[in-house]
Each structure stands twice: as C-alpha cells, then as structure tokens.
Coordinates of C-alpha atoms in Angstrom, one line a residue:
X81 CA -10.8 43.7 164.9
X82 CA -14.9 43.9 164.3
X83 CA -14.7 40.1 165.5
X84 CA -13.1 40.7 168.4
X85 CA -15.3 43.5 169.4
X86 CA -18.6 41.9 168.4
X87 CA -17.1 38.7 170.7
X88 CA -17.0 40.9 173.8
X89 CA -20.1 43.2 173.2
X90 CA -21.8 39.5 173.2
X91 CA -19.7 38.6 175.9
X92 CA -21.3 41.5 178.0
X93 CA -24.8 41.0 177.2
X94 CA -24.4 37.2 178.7
X95 CA -24.5 36.4 182.3
X96 CA -21.2 34.9 184.8
X97 CA -21.7 31.2 185.8
X98 CA -21.0 32.5 189.0
X99 CA -24.0 35.0 188.9
X100 CA -26.1 32.5 187.2
X101 CA -25.6 29.7 190.2
X102 CA -26.3 32.1 192.5
X103 CA -29.3 33.2 191.4
X104 CA -30.5 29.7 190.4
X105 CA -29.6 28.4 194.3
X106 CA -30.9 31.5 196.3
X107 CA -34.4 30.1 194.1
X108 CA -34.2 27.4 194.8
X109 CA -33.6 28.1 199.1
X110 CA -36.4 30.7 198.5
X111 CA -38.8 28.8 197.2
X112 CA -37.4 25.8 198.9
X113 CA -38.6 28.1 202.3
X114 CA -41.4 29.0 201.1
X115 CA -42.6 25.6 200.8
X116 CA -41.8 24.2 204.2
X117 CA -43.2 28.1 205.5
X118 CA -46.6 26.8 203.9
X119 CA -46.2 23.3 205.3
X120 CA -45.6 24.8 208.8
X121 CA -48.5 27.2 208.8
X122 CA -51.3 24.6 207.3
X123 CA -49.5 21.9 209.9
X124 CA -49.9 24.2 212.8
X125 CA -53.2 25.6 211.4
X126 CA -54.6 22.0 211.8
X127 CA -53.0 21.4 215.3
X128 CA -54.2 24.4 217.0
X129 CA -57.7 23.9 215.2
X130 CA -57.7 20.6 217.1
X131 CA -56.0 21.7 219.9
X132 CA -58.7 24.8 220.8
X133 CA -61.8 22.3 219.7
X134 CA -60.6 20.0 222.4
X135 CA -59.7 22.1 225.1
X136 CA -62.8 24.0 224.0
X137 CA -64.9 20.5 224.7
X138 CA -62.6 19.9 227.9
X139 CA -63.6 23.1 229.2
X140 CA -67.5 22.2 228.2
X141 CA -66.9 18.8 229.7
X142 CA -65.4 20.4 233.1
X143 CA -67.8 23.0 233.6
X144 CA -71.0 20.2 232.9
X145 CA -70.0 17.9 235.7
X146 CA -69.2 20.9 238.3
X147 CA -72.8 22.9 236.9
X148 CA -74.3 18.6 237.0
X149 CA -73.1 19.0 240.7
X150 CA -74.6 21.9 241.4
X151 CA -77.5 21.1 240.1
X152 CA -78.2 18.4 241.8
X153 CA -77.3 20.1 244.9
X154 CA -80.3 22.7 244.7
X155 CA -82.4 19.6 244.3
X156 CA -81.1 17.9 247.4
X157 CA -81.9 21.2 249.3
X158 CA -85.3 21.9 247.8
X159 CA -86.0 18.6 248.9
X160 CA -84.4 19.0 252.3
X161 CA -86.8 21.8 252.9
X162 CA -89.6 20.7 251.0
X163 CA -89.4 17.8 254.0
X164 CA -89.0 19.9 256.6
X165 CA -92.2 21.9 255.4
X166 CA -94.6 18.7 255.3
X167 CA -96.1 20.2 258.4
X168 CA -96.6 23.7 257.1
X169 CA -100.6 23.8 257.9
X170 CA -99.5 23.7 261.5
X171 CA -96.3 26.2 261.8
X172 CA -96.7 29.9 262.1
X173 CA -96.7 32.4 259.0
X174 CA -93.2 33.4 260.4
X175 CA -91.8 30.4 261.1
X176 CA -92.2 29.4 257.5
X177 CA -90.7 32.8 256.5
X178 CA -87.6 32.1 258.9
X179 CA -86.9 28.9 257.4
X180 CA -87.1 30.3 254.1
X181 CA -84.7 33.1 254.4
X182 CA -82.5 30.8 255.8
X183 CA -82.6 28.4 253.3
X184 CA -81.5 31.7 250.7
X185 CA -79.2 32.8 252.6
X186 CA -77.5 29.4 254.0
X187 CA -76.7 27.9 250.5
X188 CA -76.9 31.3 248.2
X189 CA -78.3 28.7 245.2
X190 CA -81.1 31.1 244.6
X191 CA -82.3 34.6 244.9
X192 CA -85.7 33.7 245.7
X193 CA -87.7 31.3 247.0
X194 CA -91.4 30.5 247.2
X195 CA -93.9 28.3 249.3
X196 CA -97.0 27.7 246.9
X197 CA -100.0 25.9 248.6
X198 CA -101.8 23.6 246.5
X199 CA -104.5 25.8 244.8
X200 CA -101.8 28.3 243.6
X201 CA -101.8 30.7 246.4
X202 CA -98.7 32.2 246.9
X203 CA -98.0 31.6 251.1
X204 CA -94.7 32.6 251.8
X205 CA -91.9 34.1 250.0
X206 CA -88.5 35.2 251.0
X207 CA -87.2 37.8 250.7
X208 CA -90.4 39.2 251.6
X209 CA -89.8 42.3 249.7
X210 CA -90.7 41.0 246.0
X211 CA -94.7 41.7 247.8
X212 CA -95.7 38.6 245.9
X213 CA -97.0 36.7 249.4
X214 CA -100.6 36.5 249.6
X215 CA -101.2 36.4 245.5
X216 CA -101.9 33.6 242.9
X217 CA -99.4 32.6 240.7
X218 CA -100.2 33.9 236.9
X219 CA -97.4 32.5 234.8
X220 CA -97.9 29.2 232.6
X221 CA -94.8 27.8 233.5
X222 CA -95.6 27.6 237.5
X223 CA -99.4 26.3 237.1
X224 CA -97.0 23.5 234.9
X225 CA -95.1 22.5 237.8
X226 CA -97.5 22.9 240.2
X227 CA -100.1 20.5 238.1
X228 CA -97.4 18.1 237.6
X229 CA -96.3 17.4 241.4
X230 CA -93.0 16.2 240.8
X231 CA -90.0 17.6 240.8
X232 CA -89.3 21.0 237.9
X233 CA -87.0 23.1 235.2
X234 CA -88.7 25.4 233.7
X235 CA -88.0 26.8 230.5
X236 CA -86.7 31.5 230.7
X237 CA -89.6 34.1 231.2
X238 CA -90.5 36.8 232.4
X239 CA -92.3 37.4 235.4
X240 CA -95.1 39.9 235.6
X241 CA -94.4 41.4 238.7
X242 CA -90.8 42.5 238.7
X243 CA -90.5 42.1 235.4
X244 CA -87.6 39.3 235.6
X245 CA -86.0 36.9 233.8
X246 CA -85.8 33.8 235.8
X247 CA -85.8 30.2 235.4
X248 CA -87.1 28.0 238.8
X249 CA -86.6 24.9 240.3
X250 CA -89.1 23.0 242.7
X251 CA -89.9 20.5 244.8
X252 CA -93.3 19.3 245.4
X253 CA -93.9 19.3 249.3
X254 CA -96.1 16.3 251.0
X255 CA -97.7 16.2 254.2
X256 CA -96.5 13.2 256.3
X257 CA -100.2 11.2 255.6
X258 CA -99.3 11.9 251.5
X259 CA -101.4 14.7 250.9
X260 CA -100.1 17.4 247.9
X261 CA -100.0 20.5 249.8
X262 CA -98.1 22.2 247.1
X263 CA -94.8 23.3 245.6
X264 CA -91.1 24.8 246.8
X265 CA -89.3 26.6 244.1
X266 CA -86.5 28.1 244.1
X267 CA -85.9 31.6 241.3
X268 CA -82.5 32.0 239.5
X269 CA -82.7 36.1 238.0
X270 CA -80.8 35.4 234.9
X271 CA -79.8 38.9 233.9
X272 CA -78.6 40.0 237.7
X273 CA -76.4 38.7 240.3
X274 CA -76.9 35.0 240.6
X275 CA -75.3 30.9 241.2
X276 CA -74.1 30.7 237.9
X277 CA -72.1 33.7 237.4
X278 CA -70.5 33.3 240.8
X279 CA -69.0 30.3 240.2
X280 CA -68.4 30.3 236.0
X281 CA -67.2 33.9 236.4
X282 CA -69.2 35.9 234.4
X283 CA -68.3 34.9 231.4
X284 CA -66.6 37.5 230.2
X285 CA -64.3 36.5 227.0
X286 CA -60.4 35.8 227.2
X287 CA -57.8 37.5 225.5
X288 CA -58.4 35.5 222.6
X289 CA -62.4 36.1 222.2
X290 CA -62.6 32.4 223.6
X291 CA -66.2 32.6 225.6
X292 CA -69.3 30.1 226.9
X293 CA -72.7 30.3 226.8
X294 CA -75.3 28.0 228.3
X295 CA -78.5 26.6 227.4
X296 CA -81.4 25.3 228.6
X297 CA -83.3 22.1 227.6
X298 CA -85.8 23.7 225.4
X299 CA -82.6 25.7 223.5
X300 CA -83.2 29.6 224.9
X301 CA -80.0 31.1 226.3
X302 CA -80.0 31.0 230.2
X303 CA -76.4 32.0 230.3
X304 CA -74.2 34.0 227.8
X305 CA -71.7 37.2 228.0
X306 CA -73.7 39.2 226.3
X307 CA -77.4 39.4 229.0
X308 CA -79.3 41.5 226.6
X309 CA -79.4 37.9 224.6
X310 CA -80.3 36.2 227.6
X311 CA -83.7 34.1 226.9
X312 CA -83.1 33.9 223.1
X313 CA -84.0 30.5 221.1
X314 CA -80.9 29.8 219.3
X315 CA -82.2 26.4 218.8
X316 CA -81.3 26.4 215.2
X317 CA -77.8 26.7 215.9
X318 CA -76.1 23.2 215.0
X319 CA -74.6 22.9 218.5
X320 CA -77.0 23.5 220.2
X321 CA -79.4 21.5 218.0
X322 CA -76.4 18.1 219.1
X323 CA -77.1 19.2 222.7
X324 CA -81.0 19.3 222.4
X325 CA -80.4 15.8 221.6
X326 CA -78.3 15.1 224.5
X327 CA -75.1 15.1 222.9
X328 CA -72.0 16.1 223.6
X329 CA -68.0 17.1 221.5
X330 CA -66.7 19.3 219.6
X331 CA -66.8 20.6 215.6
X332 CA -66.5 24.2 214.1
X333 CA -70.2 26.2 213.7
X334 CA -71.0 29.0 212.3
X335 CA -73.2 31.1 214.9
X336 CA -76.4 32.8 214.3
X337 CA -74.4 35.8 213.3
X338 CA -72.7 34.1 210.9
X339 CA -69.2 34.1 212.6
X340 CA -67.0 31.2 212.0
X341 CA -66.5 29.3 215.6
X342 CA -64.8 26.4 217.4
X343 CA -66.9 24.9 219.4
X344 CA -66.7 22.3 222.4
X345 CA -69.7 21.0 223.7
X346 CA -71.6 19.1 227.1
X347 CA -74.8 18.0 227.8
X348 CA -75.7 18.7 231.9
X349 CA -77.4 14.8 232.8
X350 CA -79.2 16.4 236.0
X351 CA -81.4 19.1 234.3
X352 CA -81.3 18.7 230.6
X353 CA -78.9 21.8 229.8
X354 CA -75.9 21.9 227.7
X355 CA -73.0 24.5 228.2
X356 CA -70.8 25.5 224.7
X357 CA -67.7 27.2 224.6
X358 CA -66.5 28.4 221.6
X359 CA -63.5 30.4 220.1
X360 CA -63.1 32.5 216.8
X361 CA -61.1 30.5 213.9
X362 CA -60.0 34.2 213.5
X363 CA -57.9 34.2 216.7
X364 CA -56.2 31.0 215.3
X365 CA -55.2 32.7 211.9
X366 CA -54.0 35.9 214.2
X367 CA -52.0 33.2 215.8
X368 CA -50.7 31.8 212.9
X369 CA -49.5 35.1 211.7
X370 CA -47.4 35.2 214.6
X371 CA -46.2 32.0 214.1
X372 CA -45.0 32.3 210.7
X373 CA -43.5 35.6 211.9
X374 CA -41.4 34.6 214.8
X375 CA -40.6 31.0 212.4
X376 CA -39.1 33.8 210.1
X377 CA -37.0 35.5 212.8
X378 CA -35.7 32.4 213.6
X379 CA -34.6 31.1 210.1
X380 CA -33.5 34.6 209.2
X381 CA -29.9 34.3 210.5
X382 CA -29.6 30.8 209.6
X383 CA -30.8 31.0 205.7
X384 CA -28.3 34.3 205.2
X385 CA -25.7 32.1 206.2
X386 CA -26.5 29.2 204.1
X387 CA -26.3 31.6 201.3
X388 CA -23.7 32.9 201.9
X389 CA -22.1 29.1 201.9
X390 CA -23.6 28.1 199.1
X391 CA -23.0 31.1 196.8
X392 CA -19.1 30.5 197.6
X393 CA -20.3 27.0 196.3
X394 CA -22.0 27.6 193.5
X395 CA -20.2 26.6 191.0
X396 CA -18.9 22.8 192.8
X397 CA -22.9 22.4 193.2
X398 CA -24.1 23.3 189.7
X399 CA -25.8 20.9 187.9
X400 CA -27.4 19.1 191.2
X401 CA -28.8 23.1 192.2
X402 CA -30.5 23.1 188.2
X403 CA -31.6 20.1 189.0
X404 CA -33.4 21.1 191.7
X405 CA -33.7 24.5 190.8
X406 CA -36.4 22.8 187.6
X407 CA -38.1 20.5 189.8
X408 CA -38.5 23.5 192.6
X409 CA -40.0 25.7 190.1
X410 CA -42.8 23.4 188.6
X411 CA -44.3 22.7 192.0
X412 CA -47.9 23.2 192.7
X413 CA -48.7 22.9 188.7
X414 CA -47.9 19.2 187.7
X415 CA -47.5 16.4 189.4
X416 CA -43.9 15.4 189.6
X417 CA -42.2 12.6 189.7
X418 CA -38.8 12.3 190.9
X419 CA -35.7 10.1 189.4
X420 CA -33.8 8.5 192.2
X421 CA -31.3 11.1 194.0
X422 CA -28.0 10.5 192.2
X423 CA -24.7 10.1 194.1
X424 CA -22.9 12.8 193.2
X425 CA -19.3 13.7 194.7
X426 CA -20.4 16.5 197.3
X427 CA -22.2 14.6 200.0
X428 CA -23.9 18.5 200.4
X429 CA -25.1 18.0 197.5
X430 CA -27.0 14.5 197.6
X431 CA -28.0 14.7 200.8
X432 CA -30.0 18.2 199.7
X433 CA -31.4 16.6 196.4
X434 CA -32.5 13.6 198.4
X435 CA -34.4 15.8 201.5
X436 CA -35.9 18.1 198.1
X437 CA -37.1 14.6 197.1
X438 CA -38.5 13.4 200.3
X439 CA -40.3 16.1 201.2
X440 CA -42.0 16.8 197.6
X441 CA -43.7 13.3 197.9
X442 CA -44.4 14.3 201.5
X443 CA -46.5 17.5 200.4
X444 CA -47.6 15.7 197.2
X445 CA -48.7 12.8 199.2
X446 CA -50.6 15.2 201.5
X447 CA -51.7 17.7 199.1
X448 CA -53.7 14.8 197.4
X449 CA -55.4 13.0 200.2
X450 CA -56.7 17.0 201.5
X451 CA -57.8 17.9 198.2
X452 CA -59.4 14.9 198.5
X453 CA -60.9 14.8 202.0
X454 CA -62.3 18.3 201.3
X455 CA -64.5 17.8 198.4
X456 CA -65.7 14.3 199.0
X457 CA -68.5 12.9 201.7
X458 CA -66.8 10.3 203.8
X459 CA -69.8 7.9 204.3
X460 CA -70.8 8.2 200.6
X461 CA -68.1 8.5 198.3
X462 CA -69.8 11.1 197.0
X463 CA -68.8 15.0 196.6
X464 CA -69.8 17.9 198.9
X465 CA -71.5 20.5 199.6
X466 CA -68.3 22.2 199.0
X467 CA -67.9 20.6 195.8
X468 CA -71.2 21.3 194.8
X469 CA -71.7 25.1 195.2
X470 CA -68.0 25.6 193.3
X471 CA -69.9 23.2 190.6
X472 CA -72.8 25.5 190.4
X473 CA -70.7 28.8 190.5
X474 CA -68.3 27.9 187.7
X475 CA -72.1 26.8 185.5
X476 CA -73.5 29.6 185.8
X477 CA -70.1 31.7 185.5
X478 CA -70.3 29.9 182.2
X479 CA -73.8 30.7 181.2
X480 CA -74.8 26.6 181.4
X481 CA -78.0 26.2 182.1
X482 CA -79.0 23.2 184.3
X483 CA -81.9 22.1 186.5
X484 CA -81.4 21.0 191.2
X485 CA -83.0 18.7 192.4
X486 CA -83.0 18.3 196.1
X487 CA -83.5 15.0 197.6
X488 CA -84.5 14.5 201.3
X489 CA -85.2 11.1 203.2
X490 CA -88.4 10.4 204.8
X491 CA -88.6 10.1 208.4
X492 CA -84.5 9.9 208.1
X493 CA -84.3 10.3 212.2
X494 CA -86.8 8.3 212.5
X495 CA -84.8 5.7 210.9
X496 CA -81.7 7.0 213.7
X497 CA -84.1 6.3 216.2
X498 CA -86.1 3.0 215.9
X499 CA -82.7 1.0 214.4
X500 CA -79.5 3.5 215.5
X501 CA -76.9 5.4 213.5
X502 CA -74.8 2.0 212.2
X503 CA -78.2 1.5 210.3
X504 CA -79.5 5.3 209.2
X505 CA -75.3 5.1 207.2
X506 CA -76.4 2.3 205.4
X507 CA -79.6 3.7 204.7
X508 CA -78.5 6.4 203.2
X509 CA -75.6 4.1 201.2
X510 CA -78.7 2.6 199.9
X511 CA -80.6 5.6 198.5
X512 CA -77.0 6.6 196.9
X513 CA -76.7 4.0 195.5
X514 CA -80.2 4.2 193.9
X515 CA -79.7 7.6 192.6
X516 CA -76.7 7.1 190.5
X517 CA -77.9 4.1 188.9
X518 CA -80.7 6.0 187.8
X519 CA -79.0 9.5 186.7
X520 CA -77.4 9.7 183.6
X521 CA -73.8 10.0 182.3
X522 CA -73.7 13.8 182.7
X523 CA -75.9 14.2 185.6
X524 CA -73.9 14.6 189.4
X525 CA -75.4 13.8 192.7
X526 CA -73.5 15.6 195.6
X527 CA -73.9 15.1 199.9
X528 CA -75.8 18.0 200.8
X529 CA -75.7 17.3 204.5
X530 CA -77.2 14.9 206.6
X531 CA -79.8 13.3 204.5
X532 CA -80.3 15.7 202.2
X533 CA -79.0 15.2 198.7
X534 CA -78.6 17.8 195.5
X535 CA -78.7 16.4 192.1
X536 CA -77.8 18.7 189.0
X537 CA -79.2 18.0 185.3
X538 CA -77.2 19.8 183.4
X539 CA -78.7 21.5 180.8
X540 CA -82.4 20.5 182.1
X541 CA -85.5 22.4 181.5
X542 CA -88.3 21.5 184.9
X543 CA -90.1 19.0 183.3
X544 CA -87.1 16.9 181.9
X545 CA -85.5 17.2 186.2
X546 CA -88.8 16.6 187.2
X547 CA -89.2 13.0 184.8
X548 CA -85.8 12.7 186.1
X549 CA -86.2 13.2 189.8
X550 CA -89.1 10.3 189.5
X551 CA -87.4 8.3 188.0
X552 CA -85.3 7.7 191.3
X553 CA -88.6 8.3 193.4
X554 CA -90.1 5.4 192.4
X555 CA -86.2 3.5 191.9
X556 CA -86.2 4.5 195.8
X557 CA -89.9 3.5 196.3
X558 CA -89.6 0.0 195.0
X559 CA -86.3 -0.5 196.4
X560 CA -85.6 -3.0 199.0
X561 CA -84.1 -1.3 202.0
X562 CA -81.7 -2.2 204.3
X563 CA -85.1 -1.5 207.3
X564 CA -87.7 -3.2 207.0
X565 CA -90.0 -0.1 206.3
X566 CA -90.8 0.9 203.3
X567 CA -88.1 3.5 202.2
X568 CA -89.2 6.6 200.2
X569 CA -87.6 10.1 199.4
X570 CA -89.2 14.3 198.6
X571 CA -87.9 16.0 196.0
X572 CA -87.9 19.6 195.2
X573 CA -86.9 21.3 191.8
X574 CA -85.3 24.7 191.0
X575 CA -84.5 26.0 187.3
X576 CA -81.3 28.1 186.3
X577 CA -82.0 30.4 185.2
X578 CA -85.5 30.6 185.1
X579 CA -86.4 30.3 189.0
X580 CA -83.4 32.0 190.3
X581 CA -79.9 33.5 189.0
X582 CA -77.4 33.3 191.7
X583 CA -76.7 30.7 194.1
X584 CA -78.1 31.0 197.5
X585 CA -81.5 32.1 195.8
X586 CA -81.8 28.2 193.9
X587 CA -81.1 26.9 197.0
X588 CA -83.8 28.2 198.6
X589 CA -85.9 27.7 195.7
X590 CA -85.6 23.8 195.3
X591 CA -85.4 24.0 199.3
X592 CA -89.1 25.4 199.0
X593 CA -90.2 23.4 196.9
X594 CA -88.9 20.3 199.1
X595 CA -90.9 22.0 201.9
X596 CA -94.1 21.7 200.1
X597 CA -93.9 18.3 199.0
X598 CA -93.1 17.3 203.0
X599 CA -95.9 18.8 203.1
X600 CA -98.4 17.3 200.8
X601 CA -97.2 14.2 202.4
X602 CA -93.9 13.3 201.6
X603 CA -92.8 10.8 198.5
X604 CA -93.2 13.1 196.0
X605 CA -91.1 15.8 193.6
X606 CA -92.6 18.8 193.0
X607 CA -91.2 21.8 190.7
X608 CA -91.1 25.8 192.8
X609 CA -93.5 28.0 191.8

C-alpha cells in the first residue's frame, strides 16, 4: 500500500508526455517565429534605409537638374537684357526703368533688378520703391562683382538699406564698342517669397519628416524650411563638405543638431550650389515597428492553427521536435553545427528539420558577415571607429591605464588631388603597414576616419607612447611610399586617466595635440599639455 501511494505521488509530480511535448513544440514555434521576425526586421531595415537613401538622391538629383536649368535661364535672361542695355548711355532713365520692370515682371526670376554703372553708381532699380537709385553700392559682394567684369553669383548677405538676406546674380554690360559700362544684377530675397520657394514648394517637411535644403558654393544655407536658418554657415556638415567638392551621392549623416539622417545630395553645375534631401532615421524605426505589427497580425491566425495541429501530433513528432528545441534554445549563445537532417518517417518532421537547418545556416552566415563588416574598415582591414570606442569604454570600465595616439597623414588631400583617390588608397594601406610593423603585440591600431588613425597602447605612459609614436613616424618618413613625394605623418598623444577620464575628453585632447603637431610644421609628435 505504501509503495502504491509513493508511486502515485511521484507520478503526480511528473509532466504528462503530451504536456511535455506540447510545451517543447510551442517553444520551438515561438523561437522560430522570433528568429523569422528578427530576420525580417533586419532585412526590412536595410531595405528601407537603402531605398530611402536612393530615393533621396534621386530627388536631390532631379531638383539639382531643375535648379541647373533655372539658373541657366536666369543667366541667359541677364545676358540678353545686358545686351539690350549696351547703348544705355543714349537711353533716358525712364526707358531703362521700363526695361528693368519688364524684365522683372516677365520672368519672375528676381525680386529686384539693378543697373550699376562702372563707377559703382546705382543708375536704375526695379522696383523703384527700394529707393537705392542714385546711391553708390556699399556691399563687398557688389563691389567684387563689379570689379570682376564677368558673370557672378554672390554668397548670402544682409543688405545695408533694407536689411534683407539676399543673393544676387550679375552680368557685365558692355557697349557695342567694347567699353565696360557696369553690371546688371538680379536679386533673390532668401527669406521672402522668391523663385526658389515657388518652384520647390516652400521646402515644407512631409508627413515622414523628410525635407530638403540648398547650400551655396561656400556652404551657406540659401534655402531651408526654417527661414531663420537661411544664411547660416553649415560647411562643417559632412554632406555639405561633399557638395563643396562638387560631389553627388547618398550617405547616412548626423546633422549639426545631432539628429541621424539619411541624406541624398547633388551638386548644381550652373552655380556650384548643392541640394540635400534628408529623411530622419527615426522615421525608418517607426515604419519598422508598423511592419512588424502587420507581420505579427497576419501570422497570428496561421500560427494558432499550426500550433493546434502540432499539439494533436505532438506524440508522433517527439524526437525531431526535441532536437529542434535543443538547437533553437542554443541560438545566439554559441556557434551551432547542425547534423544533416535525418529522414524521419514523418515527411513534415523531415521538412521542418531541414528548413530550420537552412534558416540557421543562413542566419549564422549573415550574423558573422554583419559583425565582421560592422567592426572592420574595408579598405585597410583595420578595426573601425565603432570598435575603437567599444574597446576604450571596456578599458576605462576595467580601470586599465593606456595611451592614445591619434595619427594623421600630412597633406593627404593634396595626394588625392594630385594622384587620384586610387593612389590615395594605396598610400593609406602603406601607412597602415608601417604602423602595424612598428607596433608591439598588445598594441592595437584603428582607422578613425579618412586619413586619421588611432593607436591604443595599453599600460603605457605618455613618454613611452611618445617613443612608440616616434618609431612609427620615422618608419613612415623613411619608407618608400607609393607616390614620388616623401610621405610624413603628424601625431597627437593623450593618456588615460591623467589627461582625461572619459572617451570624448580623451579623443579631444589627442586631437588638440595633433592640431598642435600640424600647426608646428607637421611630421612631428606632440603630447597633449
């Protein structure tokens, strides 16, 4: 009797086979669904970012071609009317005013039009209500345009008379005998209704938060949804720097307010300006959340039906499902080598096992590839800035003292401009070889960006780091570079924790030291003060 009671008690503590199999199968399905959702999320995110970047570039390119045609037309209009004014000395002031009024009303290109004599005297202006006729020009831009005696586009500036933010285009006026008579200029009021706002729909943001802006050839905003920002110098923006180099393309960027954006940009040949179309990355995240919700909603019904069917067949599929549950439970924690799918008597069990095997192989390959790409610089094979910041934070959290050497290739822009980007890449690879062969086994080199590299020297004092950095500098200086000119580098050193106690501070101090090295003549190493 005692044995019977004991047996009954033990059995009550055990899960039934159906319950156990049902739980295991449910876990497998949930984990598999999660993997599919994560894979779909990553794939959709990459697709959305690439599509958004490309669409922004297409829009920027389309707008740049529109602006190019616009400015060609504006220049042609000025040129044509400047030709009509070649005998201005024989024309009455009323005739000139009428000609300027007709030009302004017929094309709607300019908010105002001015005829300036070679002496700088403003002879005529349209509209006359501006009240500048009879005065002399005072702005530096106008004086430069008058002195150049050729077509000119100004940078944004505030006028002294009207306190307006403007840009103007000018065309020299020459008599039939070839005498320079002055210039005909057309002005655009940047913060008021103008030809740009009429063509480009006032630059308002759409529902996704995307917007665009226009910069001139010096990096000043000439068009922006926020009119208060027009005229602001944004040349430090990475995308604007590309436009200043007459480049067009697409790339993620962080704006001056620290907002991550997806930017497409295109240079305008006619005037050297650039158009940038941007979309916030946060909008991509919002769309991804909506995508996952829709996916879950559509998968919910089939998932429930599948789960009920699996529960009914749980006993027959015990062995393959237990195997799959074990595999899925180890996903993400270790590298899994799947055995070749066994040929179970159940066709469904075989197909499921084979499918999970293929999915897992694909996920592991993508994970390894993405991890490698995220941490490595493609050109040099060095770890990138993200890896650098991760390592520094780890070392700081562990309290490990170390020195940081920031290295910059001297005159690298000149190398690219003189020999081309391909040879510039070879120069960077050459510098990396010199650095790597000069380092100790525990030292690590990272590509920080462009021609800048950062070297971490663990448990190394500034003086020791200086010796190591000098060894690198001399190795580069003495090496046979891929270019005819001598190759040199400048370096700045900072130490943790004596010079800075956080990541940004340490990088900033090293960058300051690098700046000093360059300002003192380059080809030298400086320890931060």
